[in-house]
């Protein structure tokens, strides 16, 4: 161990949850460390849709960054979504709230650069957390290079969170977890700027295929499915996606003249449909580390940023009261689920309903074409 340092707060992970947390904390004069295993800019397997909740949180924690992202060429405004049902019925929904599509390589780096300009954190880049301990008395994070002692640890280290594994165990429920793969393609036919596409298929319930257009004629293309169903049906998502875009189907025709950048890669999505414990003595979990992804749409960036901000606000209260106990930190859990709990419940019901009865998507699309109130309900999904 080459180094040992004391901090008020150690934030594990510099994705959207970690940077949002640090941006909110910067106003409070706490000695803060931010650690990430990767060198930035770094890629993160994602669909790259930056939902409205992320934009709203940025506006709240860093208004100057909000002004910047609105003019960033890497951020394409998302104007709406085309949903195509298993039998080919389709509807185009216009978004009324501000959202973007941006490669995570760019978006996460924008957030991090802005944070580092504020000089409010010590950033340990390319340092992998290998172990975490916390108790009533103390907390410490061990990386491959040093030991960091801290009064509080905030775990923002994603779906494979080391903080979560070390402090809560490594439990994954495949009924509340998704697997997904994605690749970058250029030259897909009939892609409209800013218009996201979601396609549902009869032969693959509990799954959806997406095409999210990016700046420069590129698009993020992917396929996601509930892990429980992937195992039960022994599905190879990468292979299924390749078949989908290379066959003679209407989708295959749209991909006929495309070029691909990089590989089709996959990652897990811990869903918010199963309530998780988000804190304990001297620690809190945010974003994917706390399983906070929308169970119907798979969006997690907004919830990661919101939870990062809420964890920072709870951290400030802990320092004011000098109380880092499990009981006091549980207020963070309560606040997260007060904000997101009902949404998780209704989105989970929707996931089960459309998954078990795919024909309902056909019915809903036909009905929404006739009834504006249903179209409005669909808008609220995103
Ligand atoms: C295929 C796919 C498509 C998706 N599409 C969308 C979408 O379109 N829109 C949307 O809103 N959400 C989407 N999501 C979900 C979204 O990617 C996550 O919810 C979001 O990234 C969560 O942010 P986070 O900050 O919690 O974690 P992450 O973004 O995963 O960041 C965690 C950070 O922690 C670091 N880290 C991890 N382990 C360690 C360690 N041991 N030591 C140090 N650092 C570590 C990582 O390097 C990383 O930088 C998708 C997910 C997948 C897999």
CSV table of C-alpha atoms and ligand atoms in Angstrom, one decimal:
chain,number,residue,atom,x,y,z
A,1,UNK,CA,0.0,0.0,0.0
A,2,UNK,CA,1.7,3.2,-1.2
A,3,UNK,CA,-0.6,5.8,0.3
A,4,UNK,CA,-3.1,6.3,3.1
A,5,UNK,CA,-5.5,9.3,3.2
A,6,UNK,CA,-8.4,10.5,5.3
A,7,UNK,CA,-11.6,12.0,3.8
A,8,UNK,CA,-15.1,13.1,4.9
A,9,UNK,CA,-16.7,11.4,2.0
A,10,UNK,CA,-15.4,8.8,-0.5
A,11,UNK,CA,-17.6,8.4,-3.7
A,12,UNK,CA,-17.0,5.1,-5.5
A,13,UNK,CA,-17.6,5.5,-9.3
A,14,UNK,CA,-17.6,8.6,-11.6
A,15,UNK,CA,-20.6,7.7,-13.7
A,16,UNK,CA,-23.7,9.9,-13.6
A,17,UNK,CA,-24.6,8.9,-10.0
A,18,UNK,CA,-21.1,9.7,-8.7
A,19,UNK,CA,-20.6,13.0,-10.6
A,20,UNK,CA,-24.2,14.2,-9.6
A,21,UNK,CA,-23.4,13.3,-6.0
A,22,UNK,CA,-20.1,15.2,-6.1
A,23,UNK,CA,-21.6,18.2,-7.8
A,24,UNK,CA,-24.2,18.5,-5.1
A,25,UNK,CA,-21.6,18.0,-2.3
A,26,UNK,CA,-19.3,20.7,-3.7
A,27,UNK,CA,-21.3,23.4,-2.0
A,28,UNK,CA,-20.6,22.1,1.5
A,29,UNK,CA,-16.9,22.2,2.1
A,30,UNK,CA,-16.5,18.5,2.8
A,31,UNK,CA,-13.2,16.8,2.0
A,32,UNK,CA,-14.3,14.5,-0.8
A,33,UNK,CA,-12.6,11.8,-2.9
A,34,UNK,CA,-14.0,10.4,-6.2
A,35,UNK,CA,-12.6,7.0,-7.4
A,36,UNK,CA,-13.0,5.3,-10.8
A,37,UNK,CA,-11.5,2.2,-12.2
A,38,UNK,CA,-11.2,3.7,-15.7
A,39,UNK,CA,-9.4,6.5,-17.4
A,40,UNK,CA,-11.8,9.1,-18.8
A,41,UNK,CA,-13.3,9.6,-21.3
A,42,UNK,CA,-14.5,6.0,-20.9
A,43,UNK,CA,-17.3,4.1,-22.6
A,44,UNK,CA,-20.3,2.6,-20.8
A,45,UNK,CA,-22.5,0.1,-22.5
A,46,UNK,CA,-25.8,1.9,-22.7
A,47,UNK,CA,-28.6,3.0,-25.1
A,48,UNK,CA,-27.4,6.6,-24.7
A,49,UNK,CA,-30.9,8.0,-24.2
A,50,UNK,CA,-30.5,10.8,-21.6
A,51,UNK,CA,-33.9,11.0,-20.0
A,52,UNK,CA,-35.6,14.2,-18.8
A,53,UNK,CA,-35.0,13.3,-15.1
A,54,UNK,CA,-31.2,13.5,-15.8
A,55,UNK,CA,-31.6,16.9,-17.5
A,56,UNK,CA,-33.8,18.2,-14.6
A,57,UNK,CA,-31.2,17.0,-12.0
A,58,UNK,CA,-28.4,18.8,-13.9
A,59,UNK,CA,-30.4,22.0,-14.0
A,60,UNK,CA,-30.8,21.7,-10.2
A,61,UNK,CA,-27.3,20.8,-9.2
A,62,UNK,CA,-25.3,22.7,-11.8
A,63,UNK,CA,-27.3,25.3,-13.8
A,64,UNK,CA,-24.1,26.4,-15.7
A,65,UNK,CA,-23.6,22.9,-16.9
A,66,UNK,CA,-27.3,22.7,-18.0
A,67,UNK,CA,-26.7,25.8,-20.2
A,68,UNK,CA,-23.6,24.1,-21.7
A,69,UNK,CA,-25.3,20.8,-22.6
A,70,UNK,CA,-28.0,22.6,-24.5
A,71,UNK,CA,-25.5,23.8,-27.1
A,72,UNK,CA,-23.2,20.7,-27.0
A,73,UNK,CA,-22.9,19.1,-30.5
A,74,UNK,CA,-22.5,15.7,-28.8
A,75,UNK,CA,-26.0,16.1,-27.3
A,76,UNK,CA,-28.9,15.4,-29.8
A,77,UNK,CA,-32.3,16.6,-28.5
A,78,UNK,CA,-34.7,13.6,-28.4
A,79,UNK,CA,-38.0,14.8,-29.8
A,80,UNK,CA,-40.1,11.7,-29.5
A,81,UNK,CA,-40.4,7.9,-29.8
A,82,UNK,CA,-41.9,5.6,-32.4
A,83,UNK,CA,-43.2,2.4,-30.8
A,84,UNK,CA,-43.9,-0.6,-33.0
A,85,UNK,CA,-46.0,-3.4,-31.7
A,86,UNK,CA,-45.4,-7.2,-32.2
A,87,UNK,CA,-47.9,-7.2,-35.2
A,88,UNK,CA,-46.4,-4.1,-36.7
A,89,UNK,CA,-48.9,-1.4,-35.5
A,90,UNK,CA,-47.0,1.8,-34.8
A,91,UNK,CA,-47.4,5.1,-33.0
A,92,UNK,CA,-45.2,8.2,-32.9
A,93,UNK,CA,-45.2,10.0,-29.5
A,94,UNK,CA,-43.8,13.5,-29.2
A,95,UNK,CA,-41.9,14.3,-26.0
A,96,UNK,CA,-43.1,17.3,-24.1
A,97,UNK,CA,-40.1,17.3,-21.8
A,98,UNK,CA,-36.4,18.0,-22.6
A,99,UNK,CA,-34.2,14.9,-23.1
A,100,UNK,CA,-31.2,14.0,-25.2
A,101,UNK,CA,-29.4,11.2,-26.9
A,102,UNK,CA,-25.6,11.3,-26.4
A,103,UNK,CA,-22.9,8.7,-26.4
A,104,UNK,CA,-22.0,7.9,-22.8
A,105,UNK,CA,-18.3,8.4,-23.8
A,106,UNK,CA,-19.2,12.1,-24.3
A,107,UNK,CA,-22.0,12.6,-21.7
A,108,UNK,CA,-20.2,11.2,-18.7
A,109,UNK,CA,-17.0,13.1,-19.7
A,110,UNK,CA,-18.9,16.4,-19.9
A,111,UNK,CA,-20.2,15.8,-16.3
A,112,UNK,CA,-16.8,14.8,-15.0
A,113,UNK,CA,-14.9,17.6,-16.7
A,114,UNK,CA,-17.4,20.1,-15.3
A,115,UNK,CA,-16.9,18.7,-11.8
A,116,UNK,CA,-13.1,18.7,-12.0
A,117,UNK,CA,-13.2,22.4,-13.1
A,118,UNK,CA,-14.8,23.2,-9.7
A,119,UNK,CA,-11.7,21.7,-7.9
A,120,UNK,CA,-14.0,20.3,-5.2
A,121,UNK,CA,-12.9,16.7,-5.2
A,122,UNK,CA,-9.7,14.7,-5.3
A,123,UNK,CA,-10.1,12.4,-8.3
A,124,UNK,CA,-8.4,9.0,-8.3
A,125,UNK,CA,-8.6,7.8,-11.9
A,126,UNK,CA,-7.8,4.3,-13.1
A,127,UNK,CA,-7.9,3.0,-9.5
A,128,UNK,CA,-10.0,-0.1,-8.9
A,129,UNK,CA,-11.7,-0.5,-5.6
A,130,UNK,CA,-11.0,-4.0,-4.4
A,131,UNK,CA,-12.4,-4.0,-0.9
A,132,UNK,CA,-14.7,-1.9,1.3
A,133,UNK,CA,-15.4,-2.0,5.1
A,134,UNK,CA,-17.8,0.0,7.1
A,135,UNK,CA,-19.1,-0.2,10.7
A,136,UNK,CA,-20.6,2.2,13.3
A,137,UNK,CA,-17.0,3.4,14.1
A,138,UNK,CA,-15.3,3.7,10.8
A,139,UNK,CA,-15.3,3.2,7.0
A,140,UNK,CA,-12.5,2.5,4.6
A,141,UNK,CA,-12.0,1.9,0.9
A,142,UNK,CA,-9.1,-0.1,-0.4
A,143,UNK,CA,-8.1,0.3,-4.1
A,144,UNK,CA,-5.3,-1.4,-6.0
A,145,UNK,CA,-3.1,1.5,-5.0
A,146,UNK,CA,-4.1,2.9,-1.6
A,147,UNK,CA,-6.3,2.8,1.5
A,148,UNK,CA,-8.8,5.7,1.9
A,149,UNK,CA,-10.3,6.3,5.3
A,150,UNK,CA,-13.6,8.1,5.3
A,151,UNK,CA,-16.5,9.1,7.6
A,152,UNK,CA,-19.0,8.1,4.8
A,153,UNK,CA,-18.8,6.0,1.7
A,154,UNK,CA,-21.2,6.6,-1.2
A,155,UNK,CA,-21.4,3.6,-3.6
A,156,UNK,CA,-22.0,4.8,-7.2
A,157,UNK,CA,-20.0,2.1,-8.8
A,158,UNK,CA,-22.6,0.6,-11.1
A,159,UNK,CA,-24.3,-2.7,-11.7
A,160,UNK,CA,-21.3,-4.8,-10.5
A,161,UNK,CA,-20.8,-2.5,-7.4
A,162,UNK,CA,-17.9,-3.5,-5.2
A,163,UNK,CA,-19.3,-1.4,-2.4
A,164,UNK,CA,-22.6,-3.2,-2.6
A,165,UNK,CA,-21.0,-6.7,-2.8
A,166,UNK,CA,-18.7,-6.0,0.2
A,167,UNK,CA,-21.3,-4.4,2.4
A,168,UNK,CA,-24.6,-6.1,1.3
A,169,UNK,CA,-23.6,-9.4,-0.4
A,170,UNK,CA,-23.9,-10.4,-4.0
A,171,UNK,CA,-27.5,-11.2,-4.5
A,172,UNK,CA,-29.1,-10.9,-8.0
A,173,UNK,CA,-32.8,-11.7,-8.6
A,174,UNK,CA,-33.2,-12.5,-12.4
A,175,UNK,CA,-36.9,-11.6,-12.2
A,176,UNK,CA,-35.7,-8.0,-11.4
A,177,UNK,CA,-32.6,-7.8,-13.7
A,178,UNK,CA,-32.2,-7.3,-17.4
A,179,UNK,CA,-29.5,-8.3,-19.8
A,180,UNK,CA,-28.9,-6.0,-22.9
A,181,UNK,CA,-26.5,-5.7,-25.8
A,182,UNK,CA,-25.8,-2.7,-28.0
A,183,UNK,CA,-23.7,-1.6,-31.0
A,184,UNK,CA,-23.2,1.6,-33.1
A,185,UNK,CA,-24.4,1.7,-36.7
A,186,UNK,CA,-24.4,4.3,-39.5
A,187,UNK,CA,-26.6,4.4,-42.5
A,188,UNK,CA,-29.8,2.7,-41.2
A,189,UNK,CA,-32.6,3.5,-43.5
A,190,UNK,CA,-35.6,5.6,-42.4
A,191,UNK,CA,-34.0,6.9,-39.2
A,192,UNK,CA,-35.3,10.3,-38.2
A,193,UNK,CA,-33.2,12.8,-36.3
A,194,UNK,CA,-34.1,12.9,-32.6
A,195,UNK,CA,-36.8,10.2,-33.0
A,196,UNK,CA,-36.1,7.1,-30.9
A,197,UNK,CA,-37.5,3.8,-32.0
A,198,UNK,CA,-38.7,0.9,-29.8
A,199,UNK,CA,-39.8,-2.4,-31.5
A,200,UNK,CA,-41.6,-5.3,-29.7
A,201,UNK,CA,-41.6,-8.8,-31.1
A,202,UNK,CA,-44.0,-11.7,-30.7
A,203,UNK,CA,-41.3,-14.4,-30.4
A,204,UNK,CA,-39.5,-12.4,-27.7
A,205,UNK,CA,-41.8,-11.3,-24.8
A,206,UNK,CA,-40.2,-9.3,-22.0
A,207,UNK,CA,-37.7,-7.9,-24.5
A,208,UNK,CA,-37.4,-4.8,-26.7
A,209,UNK,CA,-35.2,-3.8,-29.6
A,210,UNK,CA,-34.2,-0.1,-30.0
A,211,UNK,CA,-32.7,2.3,-32.5
A,212,UNK,CA,-31.7,5.6,-30.9
A,213,UNK,CA,-30.3,8.1,-33.4
A,214,UNK,CA,-27.1,9.9,-32.5
A,215,UNK,CA,-25.3,13.0,-34.0
A,216,UNK,CA,-23.4,12.4,-37.3
A,217,UNK,CA,-25.8,9.8,-38.8
A,218,UNK,CA,-24.9,7.2,-36.2
A,219,UNK,CA,-27.4,5.3,-34.1
A,220,UNK,CA,-27.2,3.2,-30.9
A,221,UNK,CA,-28.9,-0.1,-31.6
A,222,UNK,CA,-29.7,-2.7,-29.0
A,223,UNK,CA,-31.7,-5.5,-27.6
A,224,UNK,CA,-32.6,-6.0,-23.9
A,225,UNK,CA,-34.6,-8.7,-22.1
A,226,UNK,CA,-35.5,-9.8,-18.6
A,227,UNK,CA,-32.7,-12.1,-17.3
A,228,UNK,CA,-35.2,-14.7,-16.0
A,229,UNK,CA,-36.5,-15.0,-19.6
A,230,UNK,CA,-33.1,-15.1,-21.2
A,231,UNK,CA,-32.2,-18.1,-19.1
A,232,UNK,CA,-35.5,-19.8,-19.5
A,233,UNK,CA,-35.5,-19.5,-23.2
A,234,UNK,CA,-31.7,-19.9,-23.5
A,235,UNK,CA,-31.4,-16.8,-25.6
A,236,UNK,CA,-28.1,-15.5,-26.9
A,237,UNK,CA,-28.9,-11.8,-27.1
A,238,UNK,CA,-25.9,-10.8,-29.3
A,239,UNK,CA,-26.7,-13.6,-31.8
A,240,UNK,CA,-30.4,-12.8,-31.8
A,241,UNK,CA,-29.7,-9.1,-32.5
A,242,UNK,CA,-27.3,-10.0,-35.3
A,243,UNK,CA,-30.0,-12.2,-36.9
A,244,UNK,CA,-32.6,-9.5,-36.5
A,245,UNK,CA,-30.6,-6.9,-38.4
A,246,UNK,CA,-29.1,-9.2,-41.0
A,247,UNK,CA,-32.1,-11.2,-42.2
A,248,UNK,CA,-34.5,-10.5,-45.0
A,249,UNK,CA,-37.1,-9.1,-42.7
A,250,UNK,CA,-38.1,-5.4,-43.0
A,251,UNK,CA,-35.6,-4.6,-40.2
A,252,UNK,CA,-32.8,-6.5,-42.1
A,253,UNK,CA,-33.6,-4.4,-45.2
A,254,UNK,CA,-33.1,-1.2,-43.2
A,255,UNK,CA,-29.7,-2.4,-42.1
A,256,UNK,CA,-28.5,-3.5,-45.5
A,257,UNK,CA,-26.1,-0.7,-46.2
A,258,UNK,CA,-24.9,0.0,-42.7
A,259,UNK,CA,-21.4,0.2,-41.3
A,260,UNK,CA,-20.7,-0.7,-37.7
A,261,UNK,CA,-18.3,0.9,-35.3
A,262,UNK,CA,-16.8,-1.5,-32.7
A,263,UNK,CA,-18.5,-4.6,-31.4
A,264,UNK,CA,-21.9,-5.5,-30.1
A,265,UNK,CA,-21.3,-5.5,-26.3
A,266,UNK,CA,-23.5,-6.3,-23.3
A,267,UNK,CA,-24.0,-5.4,-19.7
A,268,UNK,CA,-26.6,-5.9,-16.9
A,269,UNK,CA,-29.4,-3.7,-15.7
A,270,UNK,CA,-30.5,-4.0,-12.1
A,271,UNK,CA,-34.1,-3.0,-12.0
A,272,UNK,CA,-36.0,-1.0,-9.4
A,273,UNK,CA,-38.9,-3.3,-9.3
A,274,UNK,CA,-37.6,-5.1,-6.2
A,275,UNK,CA,-37.0,-2.6,-3.3
A,276,UNK,CA,-33.4,-2.7,-2.2
A,277,UNK,CA,-31.8,-1.6,1.0
A,278,UNK,CA,-29.8,1.5,0.0
A,279,UNK,CA,-27.8,2.3,3.2
A,280,UNK,CA,-26.2,1.0,6.3
A,281,UNK,CA,-23.7,2.2,8.9
A,282,UNK,CA,-21.6,4.9,7.1
A,283,UNK,CA,-22.7,4.0,3.6
A,284,UNK,CA,-25.3,4.7,0.9
A,285,UNK,CA,-25.8,3.2,-2.6
A,286,UNK,CA,-26.9,5.2,-5.6
A,287,UNK,CA,-27.9,4.5,-9.2
A,288,UNK,CA,-27.2,0.9,-10.5
A,289,UNK,CA,-25.4,0.1,-7.3
A,290,UNK,CA,-28.7,0.5,-5.6
A,291,UNK,CA,-30.8,-1.2,-8.4
A,292,UNK,CA,-32.7,1.9,-9.5
A,293,UNK,CA,-33.4,1.3,-13.2
A,294,UNK,CA,-36.9,1.8,-14.6
A,295,UNK,CA,-38.4,-1.7,-15.0
A,296,UNK,CA,-40.3,-0.8,-18.2
A,297,UNK,CA,-38.0,1.4,-20.2
A,298,UNK,CA,-34.6,0.4,-18.9
A,299,UNK,CA,-33.7,4.0,-18.3
A,300,UNK,CA,-31.4,4.4,-15.3
A,301,UNK,CA,-29.3,7.6,-15.9
A,302,UNK,CA,-32.0,10.0,-14.5
A,303,UNK,CA,-32.6,7.8,-11.4
A,304,UNK,CA,-28.8,7.5,-10.9
A,305,UNK,CA,-28.4,11.3,-10.9
A,306,UNK,CA,-31.4,11.9,-8.7
A,307,UNK,CA,-30.2,9.3,-6.2
A,308,UNK,CA,-26.7,10.8,-6.3
A,309,UNK,CA,-28.1,14.2,-5.5
A,310,UNK,CA,-30.3,12.8,-2.7
A,311,UNK,CA,-27.3,10.9,-1.2
A,312,UNK,CA,-25.3,14.1,-1.1
A,313,UNK,CA,-28.1,16.0,0.7
A,314,UNK,CA,-28.3,13.2,3.3
A,315,UNK,CA,-24.5,13.2,3.7
A,316,UNK,CA,-24.7,16.9,4.5
A,317,UNK,CA,-27.3,16.2,7.2
A,318,UNK,CA,-25.1,13.4,8.6
A,319,UNK,CA,-22.2,15.9,9.1
A,320,UNK,CA,-24.5,18.5,10.6
A,321,UNK,CA,-25.7,16.0,13.2
A,322,UNK,CA,-22.5,14.0,13.4
A,323,UNK,CA,-24.7,10.9,12.9
A,324,UNK,CA,-23.6,8.3,10.4
A,325,UNK,CA,-25.8,5.4,11.8
A,326,UNK,CA,-27.8,3.0,9.8
A,327,UNK,CA,-31.0,4.5,11.4
A,328,UNK,CA,-30.2,8.0,10.4
A,329,UNK,CA,-29.0,7.0,6.9
A,330,UNK,CA,-32.3,5.1,6.3
A,331,UNK,CA,-33.8,8.5,5.7
A,332,UNK,CA,-32.0,8.4,2.3
A,333,UNK,CA,-33.8,5.1,1.4
A,334,UNK,CA,-37.1,6.6,2.4
A,335,UNK,CA,-36.6,9.7,0.3
A,336,UNK,CA,-35.5,7.7,-2.8
A,337,UNK,CA,-38.5,5.5,-2.6
A,338,UNK,CA,-40.9,8.4,-1.8
A,339,UNK,CA,-39.8,9.9,-5.1
A,340,UNK,CA,-39.5,6.7,-7.2
A,341,UNK,CA,-41.4,3.9,-5.4
A,342,UNK,CA,-44.8,4.4,-7.0
A,343,UNK,CA,-43.2,4.8,-10.5
A,344,UNK,CA,-41.3,1.5,-10.0
A,345,UNK,CA,-44.5,-0.2,-9.0
A,346,UNK,CA,-46.6,1.0,-12.0
A,347,UNK,CA,-43.7,0.4,-14.5
A,348,UNK,CA,-43.3,-3.1,-13.1
A,349,UNK,CA,-47.0,-3.8,-13.6
A,350,UNK,CA,-46.7,-2.5,-17.2
A,351,UNK,CA,-43.6,-4.7,-17.8
A,352,UNK,CA,-45.5,-7.8,-16.6
A,353,UNK,CA,-48.6,-7.0,-18.5
A,354,UNK,CA,-47.0,-6.3,-21.9
A,355,UNK,CA,-44.6,-9.2,-21.4
A,356,UNK,CA,-47.2,-11.8,-20.6
A,357,UNK,CA,-49.8,-10.5,-23.1
A,358,UNK,CA,-47.9,-8.9,-26.0
A,359,UNK,CA,-51.2,-8.4,-27.9
A,360,UNK,CA,-52.0,-5.7,-25.4
A,361,UNK,CA,-49.3,-3.5,-27.0
A,362,UNK,CA,-51.2,-3.8,-30.3
A,363,UNK,CA,-54.5,-2.9,-28.6
A,364,UNK,CA,-52.8,0.0,-26.7
A,365,UNK,CA,-51.3,1.5,-29.9
A,366,UNK,CA,-54.7,1.3,-31.8
A,367,UNK,CA,-56.5,2.8,-28.8
A,368,UNK,CA,-53.9,5.6,-28.4
A,369,UNK,CA,-54.3,6.5,-32.1
A,370,UNK,CA,-58.0,7.3,-31.3
A,371,UNK,CA,-57.8,8.6,-27.7
A,372,UNK,CA,-55.5,11.6,-26.9
A,373,UNK,CA,-55.6,10.8,-23.2
A,374,UNK,CA,-54.0,7.4,-23.8
A,375,UNK,CA,-51.4,9.0,-26.0
A,376,UNK,CA,-50.6,11.4,-23.1
A,377,UNK,CA,-50.2,8.4,-20.7
A,378,UNK,CA,-47.7,6.9,-23.2
A,379,UNK,CA,-45.8,10.2,-23.2
A,380,UNK,CA,-45.4,9.8,-19.4
A,381,UNK,CA,-43.5,6.5,-19.9
A,382,UNK,CA,-40.3,8.3,-20.8
B,1,LIG,C1,-27.3,-2.0,-22.8
B,1,LIG,C2,-27.8,-1.0,-21.8
B,1,LIG,C3,-28.6,0.1,-22.3
B,1,LIG,C4,-29.1,1.1,-21.5
B,1,LIG,N1,-29.7,2.2,-22.0
B,1,LIG,C5,-30.1,3.2,-21.2
B,1,LIG,C6,-30.6,4.4,-21.8
B,1,LIG,O1,-30.8,4.5,-23.0
B,1,LIG,N2,-31.0,5.4,-21.0
B,1,LIG,C7,-30.8,5.3,-19.6
B,1,LIG,O2,-31.2,6.2,-18.9
B,1,LIG,N3,-30.2,4.2,-19.1
B,1,LIG,C8,-29.8,3.2,-19.8
B,1,LIG,N4,-29.2,2.1,-19.3
B,1,LIG,C9,-28.9,2.1,-17.8
B,1,LIG,C10,-27.8,3.0,-17.5
B,1,LIG,O3,-26.6,2.7,-18.3
B,1,LIG,C11,-27.4,3.0,-16.0
B,1,LIG,O4,-28.6,3.0,-15.3
B,1,LIG,C12,-26.5,4.1,-15.6
B,1,LIG,O5,-25.2,4.0,-16.3
B,1,LIG,C13,-26.3,4.1,-14.1
B,1,LIG,O6,-25.3,5.1,-13.7
B,1,LIG,P1,-24.4,4.8,-12.5
B,1,LIG,O7,-23.6,6.1,-12.3
B,1,LIG,O8,-25.2,4.3,-11.4
B,1,LIG,O9,-23.4,3.7,-12.9
B,1,LIG,P2,-22.4,3.6,-14.1
B,1,LIG,O10,-22.7,4.5,-15.2
B,1,LIG,O11,-22.2,2.2,-14.4
B,1,LIG,O12,-21.0,4.2,-13.5
B,1,LIG,C14,-20.3,3.4,-12.5
B,1,LIG,C15,-18.9,3.9,-12.5
B,1,LIG,O13,-18.2,3.1,-11.5
B,1,LIG,C16,-16.9,2.7,-12.0
B,1,LIG,N5,-16.6,1.5,-11.2
B,1,LIG,C17,-17.2,0.3,-11.3
B,1,LIG,N6,-16.6,-0.6,-10.5
B,1,LIG,C18,-15.5,0.0,-9.9
B,1,LIG,C19,-14.5,-0.4,-9.0
B,1,LIG,N7,-14.4,-1.6,-8.5
B,1,LIG,N8,-13.6,0.6,-8.6
B,1,LIG,C20,-13.7,1.9,-9.1
B,1,LIG,N9,-14.6,2.3,-10.0
B,1,LIG,C21,-15.6,1.4,-10.4
B,1,LIG,C22,-17.1,2.5,-13.4
B,1,LIG,O14,-15.9,2.6,-14.1
B,1,LIG,C23,-18.1,3.5,-13.8
B,1,LIG,O15,-17.5,4.7,-14.3
B,1,LIG,C24,-28.8,1.0,-20.1
B,1,LIG,C25,-28.0,0.0,-19.6
B,1,LIG,C26,-27.5,-1.0,-20.4
B,1,LIG,C27,-26.7,-2.1,-19.9
